[in-house]
Short mmCIF file of C-alpha atoms in Angstrom, two decimals:
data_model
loop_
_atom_site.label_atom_id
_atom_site.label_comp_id
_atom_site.label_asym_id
_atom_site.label_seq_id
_atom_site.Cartn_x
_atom_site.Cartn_y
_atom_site.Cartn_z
CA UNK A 1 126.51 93.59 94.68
CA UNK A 2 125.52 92.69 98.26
CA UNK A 3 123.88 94.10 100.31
CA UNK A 4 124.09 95.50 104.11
CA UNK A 5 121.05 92.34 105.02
CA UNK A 6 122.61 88.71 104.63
CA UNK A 7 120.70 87.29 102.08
CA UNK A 8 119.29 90.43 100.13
CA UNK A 9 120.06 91.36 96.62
CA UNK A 10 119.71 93.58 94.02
CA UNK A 11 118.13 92.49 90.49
CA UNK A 12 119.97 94.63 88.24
CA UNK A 13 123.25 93.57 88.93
CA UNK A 14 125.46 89.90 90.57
CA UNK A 15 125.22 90.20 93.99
CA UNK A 16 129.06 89.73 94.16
CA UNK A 17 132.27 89.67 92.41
CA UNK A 18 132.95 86.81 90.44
CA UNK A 19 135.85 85.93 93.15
CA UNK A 20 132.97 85.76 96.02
CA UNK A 21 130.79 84.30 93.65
CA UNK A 22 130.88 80.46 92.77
CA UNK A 23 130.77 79.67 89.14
CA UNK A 24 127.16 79.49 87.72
CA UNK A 25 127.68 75.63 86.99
CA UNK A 26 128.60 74.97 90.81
CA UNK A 27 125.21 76.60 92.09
CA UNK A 28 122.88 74.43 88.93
CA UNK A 29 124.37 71.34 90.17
CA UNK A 30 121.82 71.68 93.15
CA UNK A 31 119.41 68.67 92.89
CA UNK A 32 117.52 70.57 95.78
CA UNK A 33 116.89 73.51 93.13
CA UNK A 34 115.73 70.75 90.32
CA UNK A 35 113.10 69.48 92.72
CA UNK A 36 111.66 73.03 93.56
CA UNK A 37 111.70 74.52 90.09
CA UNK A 38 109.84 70.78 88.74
CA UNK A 39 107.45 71.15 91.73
CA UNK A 40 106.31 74.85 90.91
CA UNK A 41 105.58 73.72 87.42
CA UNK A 42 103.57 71.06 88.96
CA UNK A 43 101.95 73.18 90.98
CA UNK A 44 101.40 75.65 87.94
CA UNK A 45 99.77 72.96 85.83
CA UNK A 46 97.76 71.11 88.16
CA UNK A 47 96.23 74.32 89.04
CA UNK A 48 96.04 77.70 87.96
CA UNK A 49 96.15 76.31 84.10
CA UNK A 50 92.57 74.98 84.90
CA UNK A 51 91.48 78.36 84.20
CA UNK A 52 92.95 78.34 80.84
CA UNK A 53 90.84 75.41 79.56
CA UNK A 54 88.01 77.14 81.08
CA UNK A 55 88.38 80.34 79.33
CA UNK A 56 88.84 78.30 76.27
CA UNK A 57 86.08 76.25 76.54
CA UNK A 58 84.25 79.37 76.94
CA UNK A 59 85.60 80.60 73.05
CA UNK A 60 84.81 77.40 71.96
CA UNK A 61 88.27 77.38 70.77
CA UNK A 62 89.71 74.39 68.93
CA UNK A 63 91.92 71.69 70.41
CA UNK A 64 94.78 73.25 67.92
CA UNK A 65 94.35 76.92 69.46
CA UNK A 66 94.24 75.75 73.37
CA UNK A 67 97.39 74.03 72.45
CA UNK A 68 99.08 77.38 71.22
CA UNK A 69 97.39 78.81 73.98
CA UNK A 70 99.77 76.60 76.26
CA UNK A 71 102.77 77.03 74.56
CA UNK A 72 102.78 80.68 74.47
CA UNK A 73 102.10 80.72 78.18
CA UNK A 74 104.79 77.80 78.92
CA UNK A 75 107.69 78.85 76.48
CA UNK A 76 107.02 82.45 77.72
CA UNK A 77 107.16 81.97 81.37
CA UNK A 78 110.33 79.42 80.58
CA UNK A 79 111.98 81.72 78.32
CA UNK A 80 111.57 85.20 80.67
CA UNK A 81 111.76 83.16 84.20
CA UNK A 82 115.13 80.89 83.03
CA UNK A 83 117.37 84.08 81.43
CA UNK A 84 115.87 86.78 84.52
CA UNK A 85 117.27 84.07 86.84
CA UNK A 86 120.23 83.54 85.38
CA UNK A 87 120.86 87.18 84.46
CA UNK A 88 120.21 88.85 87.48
CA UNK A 89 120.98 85.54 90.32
CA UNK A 90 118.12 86.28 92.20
CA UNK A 91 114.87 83.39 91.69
CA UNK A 92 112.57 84.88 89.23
CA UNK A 93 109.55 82.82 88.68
CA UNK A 94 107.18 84.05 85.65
CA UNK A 95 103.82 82.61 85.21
CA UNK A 96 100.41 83.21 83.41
CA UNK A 97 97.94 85.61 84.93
CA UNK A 98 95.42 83.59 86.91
CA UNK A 99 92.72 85.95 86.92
CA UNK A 100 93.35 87.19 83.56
CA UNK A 101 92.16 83.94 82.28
CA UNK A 102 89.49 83.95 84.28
CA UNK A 103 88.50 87.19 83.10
CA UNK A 104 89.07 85.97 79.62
CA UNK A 105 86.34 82.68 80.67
CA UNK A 106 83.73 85.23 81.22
CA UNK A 107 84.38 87.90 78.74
CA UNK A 108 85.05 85.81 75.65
CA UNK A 109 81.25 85.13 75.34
CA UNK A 110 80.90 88.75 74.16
CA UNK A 111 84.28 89.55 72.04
CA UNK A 112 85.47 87.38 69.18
CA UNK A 113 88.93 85.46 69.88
CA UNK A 114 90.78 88.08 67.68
CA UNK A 115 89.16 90.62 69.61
CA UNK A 116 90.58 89.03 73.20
CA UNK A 117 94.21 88.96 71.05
CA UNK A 118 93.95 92.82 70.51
CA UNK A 119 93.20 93.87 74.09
CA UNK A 120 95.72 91.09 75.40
CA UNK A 121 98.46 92.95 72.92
CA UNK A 122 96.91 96.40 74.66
CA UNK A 123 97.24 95.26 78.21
CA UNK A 124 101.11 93.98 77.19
CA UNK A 125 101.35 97.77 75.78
CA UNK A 126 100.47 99.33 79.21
CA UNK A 127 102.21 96.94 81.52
CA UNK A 128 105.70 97.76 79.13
CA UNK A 129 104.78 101.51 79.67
CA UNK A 130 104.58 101.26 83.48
CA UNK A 131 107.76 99.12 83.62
CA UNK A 132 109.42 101.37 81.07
CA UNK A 133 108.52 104.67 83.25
CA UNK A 134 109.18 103.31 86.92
CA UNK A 135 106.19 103.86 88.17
CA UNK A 136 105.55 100.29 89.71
CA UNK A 137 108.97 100.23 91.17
CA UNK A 138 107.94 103.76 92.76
CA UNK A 139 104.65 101.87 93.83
CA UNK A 140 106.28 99.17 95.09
CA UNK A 141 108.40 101.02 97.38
CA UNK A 142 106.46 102.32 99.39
CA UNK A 143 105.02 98.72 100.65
CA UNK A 144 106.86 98.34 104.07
CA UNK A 145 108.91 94.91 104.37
CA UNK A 146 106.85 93.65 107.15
CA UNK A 147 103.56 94.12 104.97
CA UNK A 148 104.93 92.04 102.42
CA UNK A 149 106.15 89.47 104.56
CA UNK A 150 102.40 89.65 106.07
CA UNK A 151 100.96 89.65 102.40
CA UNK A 152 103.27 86.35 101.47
CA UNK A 153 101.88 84.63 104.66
CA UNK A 154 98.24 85.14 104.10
CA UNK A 155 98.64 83.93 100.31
CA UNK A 156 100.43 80.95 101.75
CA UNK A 157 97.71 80.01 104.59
CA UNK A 158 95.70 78.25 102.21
CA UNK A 159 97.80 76.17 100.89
CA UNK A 160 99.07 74.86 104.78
CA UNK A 161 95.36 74.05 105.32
CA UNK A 162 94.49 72.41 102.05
CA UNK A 163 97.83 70.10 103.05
CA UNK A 164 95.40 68.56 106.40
CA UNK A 165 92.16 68.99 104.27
CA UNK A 166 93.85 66.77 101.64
CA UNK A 167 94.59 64.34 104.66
CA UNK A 168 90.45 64.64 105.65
CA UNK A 169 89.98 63.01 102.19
CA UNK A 170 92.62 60.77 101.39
CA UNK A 171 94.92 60.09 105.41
CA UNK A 172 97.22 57.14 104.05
CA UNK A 173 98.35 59.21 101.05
CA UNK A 174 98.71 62.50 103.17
CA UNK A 175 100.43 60.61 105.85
CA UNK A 176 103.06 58.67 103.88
CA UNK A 177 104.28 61.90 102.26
CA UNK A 178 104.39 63.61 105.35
CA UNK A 179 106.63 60.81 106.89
CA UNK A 180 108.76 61.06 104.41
CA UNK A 181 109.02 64.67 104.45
CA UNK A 182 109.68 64.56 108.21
CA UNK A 183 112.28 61.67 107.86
CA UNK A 184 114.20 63.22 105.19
CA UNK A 185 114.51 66.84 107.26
CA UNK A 186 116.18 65.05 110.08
CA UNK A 187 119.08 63.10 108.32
CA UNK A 188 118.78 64.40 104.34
CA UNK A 189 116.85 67.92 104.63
CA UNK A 190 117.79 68.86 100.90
CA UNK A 191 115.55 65.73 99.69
CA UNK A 192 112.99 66.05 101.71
CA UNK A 193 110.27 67.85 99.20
CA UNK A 194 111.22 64.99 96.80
CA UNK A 195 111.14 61.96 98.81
CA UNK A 196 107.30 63.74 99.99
CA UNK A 197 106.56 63.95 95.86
CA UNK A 198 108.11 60.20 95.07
CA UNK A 199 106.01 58.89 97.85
CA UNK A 200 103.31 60.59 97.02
CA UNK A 201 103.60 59.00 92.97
CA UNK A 202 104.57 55.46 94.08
CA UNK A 203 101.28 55.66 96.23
CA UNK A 204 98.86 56.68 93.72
CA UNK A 205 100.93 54.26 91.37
CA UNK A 206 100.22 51.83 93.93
CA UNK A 207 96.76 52.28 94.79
CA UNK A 208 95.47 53.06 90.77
CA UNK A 209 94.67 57.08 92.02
CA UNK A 210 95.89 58.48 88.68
CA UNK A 211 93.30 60.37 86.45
CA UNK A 212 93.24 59.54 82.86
CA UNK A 213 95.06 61.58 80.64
CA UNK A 214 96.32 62.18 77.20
CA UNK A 215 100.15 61.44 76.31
CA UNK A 216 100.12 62.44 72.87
CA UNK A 217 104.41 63.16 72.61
CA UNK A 218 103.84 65.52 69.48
CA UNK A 219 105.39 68.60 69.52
CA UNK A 220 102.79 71.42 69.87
CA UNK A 221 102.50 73.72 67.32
CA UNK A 222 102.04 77.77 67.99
CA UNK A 223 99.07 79.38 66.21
CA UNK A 224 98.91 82.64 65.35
CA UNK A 225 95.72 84.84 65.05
CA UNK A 226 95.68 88.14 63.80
CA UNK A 227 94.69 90.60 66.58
CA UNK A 228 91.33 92.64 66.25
CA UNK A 229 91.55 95.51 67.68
CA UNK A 230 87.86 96.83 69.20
CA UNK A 231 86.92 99.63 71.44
CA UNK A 232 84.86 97.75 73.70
CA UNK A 233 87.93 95.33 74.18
CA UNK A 234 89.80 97.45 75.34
CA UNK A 235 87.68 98.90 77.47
CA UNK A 236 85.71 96.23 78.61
CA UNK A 237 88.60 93.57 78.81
CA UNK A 238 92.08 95.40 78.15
CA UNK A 239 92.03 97.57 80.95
CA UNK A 240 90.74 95.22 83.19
CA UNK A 241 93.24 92.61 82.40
CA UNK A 242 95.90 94.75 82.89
CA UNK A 243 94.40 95.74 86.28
CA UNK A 244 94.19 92.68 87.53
CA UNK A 245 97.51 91.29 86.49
CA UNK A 246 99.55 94.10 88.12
CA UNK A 247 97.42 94.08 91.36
CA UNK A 248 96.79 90.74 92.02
CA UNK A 249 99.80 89.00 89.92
CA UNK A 250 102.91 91.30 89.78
CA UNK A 251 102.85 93.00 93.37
CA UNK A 252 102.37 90.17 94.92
CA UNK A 253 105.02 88.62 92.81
CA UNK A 254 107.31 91.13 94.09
CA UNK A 255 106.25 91.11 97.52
CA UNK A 256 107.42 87.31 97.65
CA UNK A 257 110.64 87.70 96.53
CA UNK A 258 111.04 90.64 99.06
CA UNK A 259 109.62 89.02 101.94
CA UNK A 260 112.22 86.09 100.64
CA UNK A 261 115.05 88.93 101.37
CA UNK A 262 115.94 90.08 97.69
CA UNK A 263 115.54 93.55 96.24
CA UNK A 264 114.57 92.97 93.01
CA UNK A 265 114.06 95.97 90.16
CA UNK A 266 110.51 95.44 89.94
CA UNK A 267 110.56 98.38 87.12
CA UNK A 268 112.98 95.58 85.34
CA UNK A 269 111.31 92.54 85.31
CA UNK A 270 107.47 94.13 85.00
CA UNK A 271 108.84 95.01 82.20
CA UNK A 272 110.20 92.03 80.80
CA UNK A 273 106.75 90.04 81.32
CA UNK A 274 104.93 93.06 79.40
CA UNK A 275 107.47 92.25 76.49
CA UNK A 276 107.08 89.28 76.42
CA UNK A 277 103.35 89.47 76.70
CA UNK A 278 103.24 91.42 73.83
CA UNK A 279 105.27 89.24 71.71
CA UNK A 280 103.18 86.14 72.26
CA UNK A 281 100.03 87.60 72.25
CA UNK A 282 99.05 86.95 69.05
CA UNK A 283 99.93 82.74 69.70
CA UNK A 284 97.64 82.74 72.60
CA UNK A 285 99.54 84.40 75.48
CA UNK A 286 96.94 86.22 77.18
CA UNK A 287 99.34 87.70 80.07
CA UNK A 288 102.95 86.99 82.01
CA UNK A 289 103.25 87.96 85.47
CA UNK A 290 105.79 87.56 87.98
CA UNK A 291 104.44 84.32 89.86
CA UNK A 292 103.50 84.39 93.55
CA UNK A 293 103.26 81.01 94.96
CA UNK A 294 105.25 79.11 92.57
CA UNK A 295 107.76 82.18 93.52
CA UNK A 296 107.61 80.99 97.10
CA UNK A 297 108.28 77.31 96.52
CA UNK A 298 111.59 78.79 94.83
CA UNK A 299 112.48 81.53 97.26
CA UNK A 300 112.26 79.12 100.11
CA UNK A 301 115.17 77.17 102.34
CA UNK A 302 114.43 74.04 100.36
CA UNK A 303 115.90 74.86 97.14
CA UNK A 304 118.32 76.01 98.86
CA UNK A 305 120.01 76.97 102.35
CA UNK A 306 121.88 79.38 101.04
CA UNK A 307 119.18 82.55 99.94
CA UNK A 308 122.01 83.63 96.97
CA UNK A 309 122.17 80.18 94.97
CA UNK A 310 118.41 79.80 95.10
CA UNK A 311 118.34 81.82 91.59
CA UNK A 312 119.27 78.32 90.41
CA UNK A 313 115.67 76.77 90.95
CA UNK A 314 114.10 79.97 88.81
CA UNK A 315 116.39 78.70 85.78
CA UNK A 316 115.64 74.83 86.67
CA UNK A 317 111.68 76.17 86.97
CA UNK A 318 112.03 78.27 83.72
CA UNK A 319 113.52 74.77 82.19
CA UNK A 320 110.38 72.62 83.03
CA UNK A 321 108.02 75.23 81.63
CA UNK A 322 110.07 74.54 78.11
CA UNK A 323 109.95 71.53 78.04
CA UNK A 324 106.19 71.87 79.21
CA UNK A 325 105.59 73.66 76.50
CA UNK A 326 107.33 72.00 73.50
CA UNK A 327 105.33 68.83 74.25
CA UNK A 328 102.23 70.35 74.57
CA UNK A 329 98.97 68.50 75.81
CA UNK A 330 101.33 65.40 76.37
CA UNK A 331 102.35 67.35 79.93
CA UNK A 332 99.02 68.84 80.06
CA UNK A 333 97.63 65.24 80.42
CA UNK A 334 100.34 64.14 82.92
CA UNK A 335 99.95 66.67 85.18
CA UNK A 336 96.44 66.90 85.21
CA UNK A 337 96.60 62.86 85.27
CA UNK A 338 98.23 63.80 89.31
CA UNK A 339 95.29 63.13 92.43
CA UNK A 340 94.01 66.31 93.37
CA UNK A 341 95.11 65.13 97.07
CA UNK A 342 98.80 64.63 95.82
CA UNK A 343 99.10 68.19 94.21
CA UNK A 344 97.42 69.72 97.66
CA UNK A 345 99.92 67.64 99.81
CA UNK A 346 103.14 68.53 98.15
CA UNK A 347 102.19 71.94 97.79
CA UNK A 348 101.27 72.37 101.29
CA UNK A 349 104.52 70.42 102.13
CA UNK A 350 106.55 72.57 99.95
CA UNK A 351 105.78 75.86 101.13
CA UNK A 352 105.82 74.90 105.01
CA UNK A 353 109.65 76.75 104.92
CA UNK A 354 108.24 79.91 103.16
CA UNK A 355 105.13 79.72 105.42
CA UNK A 356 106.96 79.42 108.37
CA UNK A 357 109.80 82.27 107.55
CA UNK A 358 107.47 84.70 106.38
CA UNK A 359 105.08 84.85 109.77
CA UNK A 360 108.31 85.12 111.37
CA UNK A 361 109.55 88.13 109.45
CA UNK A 362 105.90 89.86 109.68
CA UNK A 363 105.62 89.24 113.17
CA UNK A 364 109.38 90.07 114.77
CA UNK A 365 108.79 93.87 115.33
CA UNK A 366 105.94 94.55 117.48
CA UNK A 367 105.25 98.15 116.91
CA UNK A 368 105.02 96.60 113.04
CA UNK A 369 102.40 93.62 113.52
CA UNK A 370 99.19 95.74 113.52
CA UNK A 371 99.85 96.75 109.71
CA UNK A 372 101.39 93.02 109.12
CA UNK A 373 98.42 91.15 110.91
CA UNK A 374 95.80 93.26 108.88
CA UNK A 375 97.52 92.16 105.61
CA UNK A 376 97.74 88.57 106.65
CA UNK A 377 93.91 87.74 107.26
CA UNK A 378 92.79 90.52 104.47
CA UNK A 379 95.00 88.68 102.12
CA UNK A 380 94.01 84.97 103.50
CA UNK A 381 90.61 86.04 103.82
CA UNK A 382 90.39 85.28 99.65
CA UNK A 383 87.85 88.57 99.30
CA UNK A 384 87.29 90.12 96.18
CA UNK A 385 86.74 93.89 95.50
CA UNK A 386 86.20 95.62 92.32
CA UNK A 387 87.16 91.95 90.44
CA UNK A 388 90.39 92.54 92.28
CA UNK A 389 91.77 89.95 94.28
CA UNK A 390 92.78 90.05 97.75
CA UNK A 391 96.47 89.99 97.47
CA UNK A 392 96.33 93.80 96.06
CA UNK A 393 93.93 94.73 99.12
CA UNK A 394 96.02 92.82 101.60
CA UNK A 395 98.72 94.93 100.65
CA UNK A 396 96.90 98.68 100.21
CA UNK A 397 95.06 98.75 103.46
CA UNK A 398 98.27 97.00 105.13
CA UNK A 399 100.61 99.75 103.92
CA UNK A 400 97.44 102.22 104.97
CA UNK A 401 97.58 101.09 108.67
CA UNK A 402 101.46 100.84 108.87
CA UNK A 403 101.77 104.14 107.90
CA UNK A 404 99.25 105.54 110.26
CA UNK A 405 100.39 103.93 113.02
CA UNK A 406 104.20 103.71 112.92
CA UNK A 407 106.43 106.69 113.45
CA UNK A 408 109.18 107.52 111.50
CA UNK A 409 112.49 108.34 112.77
CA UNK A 410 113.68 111.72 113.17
CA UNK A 411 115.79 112.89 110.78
CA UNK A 412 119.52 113.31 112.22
CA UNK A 413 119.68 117.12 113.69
CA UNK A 414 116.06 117.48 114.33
#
């Protein structure tokens, strides 16, 4: 159904009749949706999974079980992110929970590996039961549009800078893919994030910048432990897993994709990443979240100009993460083979369109920018309270001041 804002739609059902609608084949032949969905995975990889092989390292976990480890984190963000997509039109990105590997790097020193797989399965548990009840989505209303607009801004500051502190190290590589980019928005703007990527690859090609890597093409193979369940994990590493997944992972995640002008069921797809959390789990899935960043590259006027066919790079995202995942530390090694510059540049490049649209949609109303600006440089300021990451204080003490400090309407009559 659509809604009353151009560009908004719900999650739970197709935002228009199938007359209004063009045919799902029509909006995946998108090349523009390909490139934004492969450059979130890259983005995924050459990042955030960093913290997976630390936590691992930390178990002292087997090459075999850090493979399963990947897997269940790839085929399950894949798997939810391609069918939500596709299911509900709307660009659902799912990824693994940053700082629940992180958590998982420091904690693993004190609970066995089958111990991390019970509380992981007992996090999964509660994040089902919150989606289940609707008490996120309830929680999640009550976060004004303007705050998450302000929220998505500050989370997407750092990656604008760490496009020109990429250029401080490496200019020539920087400034190619930047010329390109540039080039490409004035006569092809739908290939301008790829022509920035290819330029960026023929350069480090070029100039011998790749890091070694391992291509092994063997299909990985999913590992199963039996979980361990252990008072003190849960306690000491269930509950705050599942803490820091929902603040700092999934309302975020949902603040991007309303900033981007959907109204997703947040109830719906917490949900589905609890699910399919718990099903996982035992393979090495530690957590699935509704991604933030990754969201944004997908949300944005690059995959699309049109905000209703963008669900089409969520499916061509969910896609990559498959194939990611059946091949295992083969795609490991090639993306962590990519210059640390390159993977700054394009992401910087990538998310100048969500960057850009999301100041202006926290900033339009004045009597709104107080609450907005507070939730931009909390966010962006990258401090963390409690082992709780900025994103979730960005958006508590930016609700706080907007609703302090902006009336409400009178109600008709009054």
């Amino acid at each position: 159904m659509r809604s009353g804002r151009s560009g908004e739609q719900e999650a739970t059902e197709p935002a228009a009749s199938p007359d209004e609608q063009p045919s799902r084949a029509a909006v995946l032949a998108n090349p523009a949706a390909a490139v934004a969905g492969l450059i979130a995975v890259v983005v995924a990889y050459a990042g955030p999974l960093a913290v997976v092989f630390q936590a691992a390292g930390a178990a002292g976990l087997r090459p075999a079980a850090l493979e399963s480890w990947v897997w269940a984190v790839s085929i399950g963000s894949g798997v939810t992110g391609a069918v939500l997509s596709w299911a509900y039109r709307i660009p659902v990105v799912m990824a693994w929970s940053t700082p629940g590997a992180a958590l998982l790097a420091v904690a693993l020193d004190k609970y066995t590996f089958a111990e991390a797989v019970g509380a992981c399965l007992v996090a999964a548990a509660l994040t089902v039961l919150v989606g289940a009840t609707g008490l996120f989505g309830a929680l999640m209303r009550w976060i004004p549009p303007t705050v998450a607009s302000a929220v998505l801004a500050g989370i997407l500051l750092k990656f604008g800078f760490g496009l020109f502190l990429a250029a401080d190290r490496n200019p020539w590589l920087v400034g190619l893919m930047l010329a390109a980019y540039v080039g490409c928005r004035r006569f092809a703007s739908r290939w301008a994030v790829a022509a920035a990527l290819l330029t960026g690859c023929a350069h480090a090609l070029v100039t011998g910048r790749f890091r070694g890597g391992s291509f092994d093409l063997a299909l990985a193979a999913p590992q199963f432990t039996a979980p361990d369940f252990s008072l003190g994990a849960v306690t000491g590493l269930a509950l705050p897993l599942f803490l820091v997944t929902m603040a700092s992972q999934n309302a975020p995640g949902i603040a991007v994709l309303r900033a981007a002008g959907y109204r997703p069921d947040a109830d719906r797809l917490v949900l589905a990443s609890g699910i399919a959390s718990a099903v996982l789990a035992p393979v090495g899935c530690h957590a699935l979240n509704l991604g933030a960043v990754t969201a944004a590259i997908c949300t944005g006027p690059e995959a699309d100009a049109r905000p209703e066919r963008r669900w089409a790079a969520g499916v061509y995202c969910g896609v990559f993460y498959l194939i990611a995942g059946a091949l295992g530390t083969a795609v490991v090694g090639l993306f962590t083979a990519l210059p640390a510059a390159l993977v700054a540049a394009i992401a910087g490049i990538a998310l100048l369109g969500a960057l850009g649209g999301a100041l202006a949609s926290a900033t339009e109303s004045p009597a709104h920018r107080d609450s907005a600006l507070v939730a931009l440089l909390l966010t962006a300021s990258g401090v963390e309270l409690f082992g709780i990451g900025s994103t979730f204080w960005g958006l508590l003490l930016g609700t706080a001041v907007h609703l302090a400090t902006v009336r409400r309407a009178p109600a008709p009559g009054s």
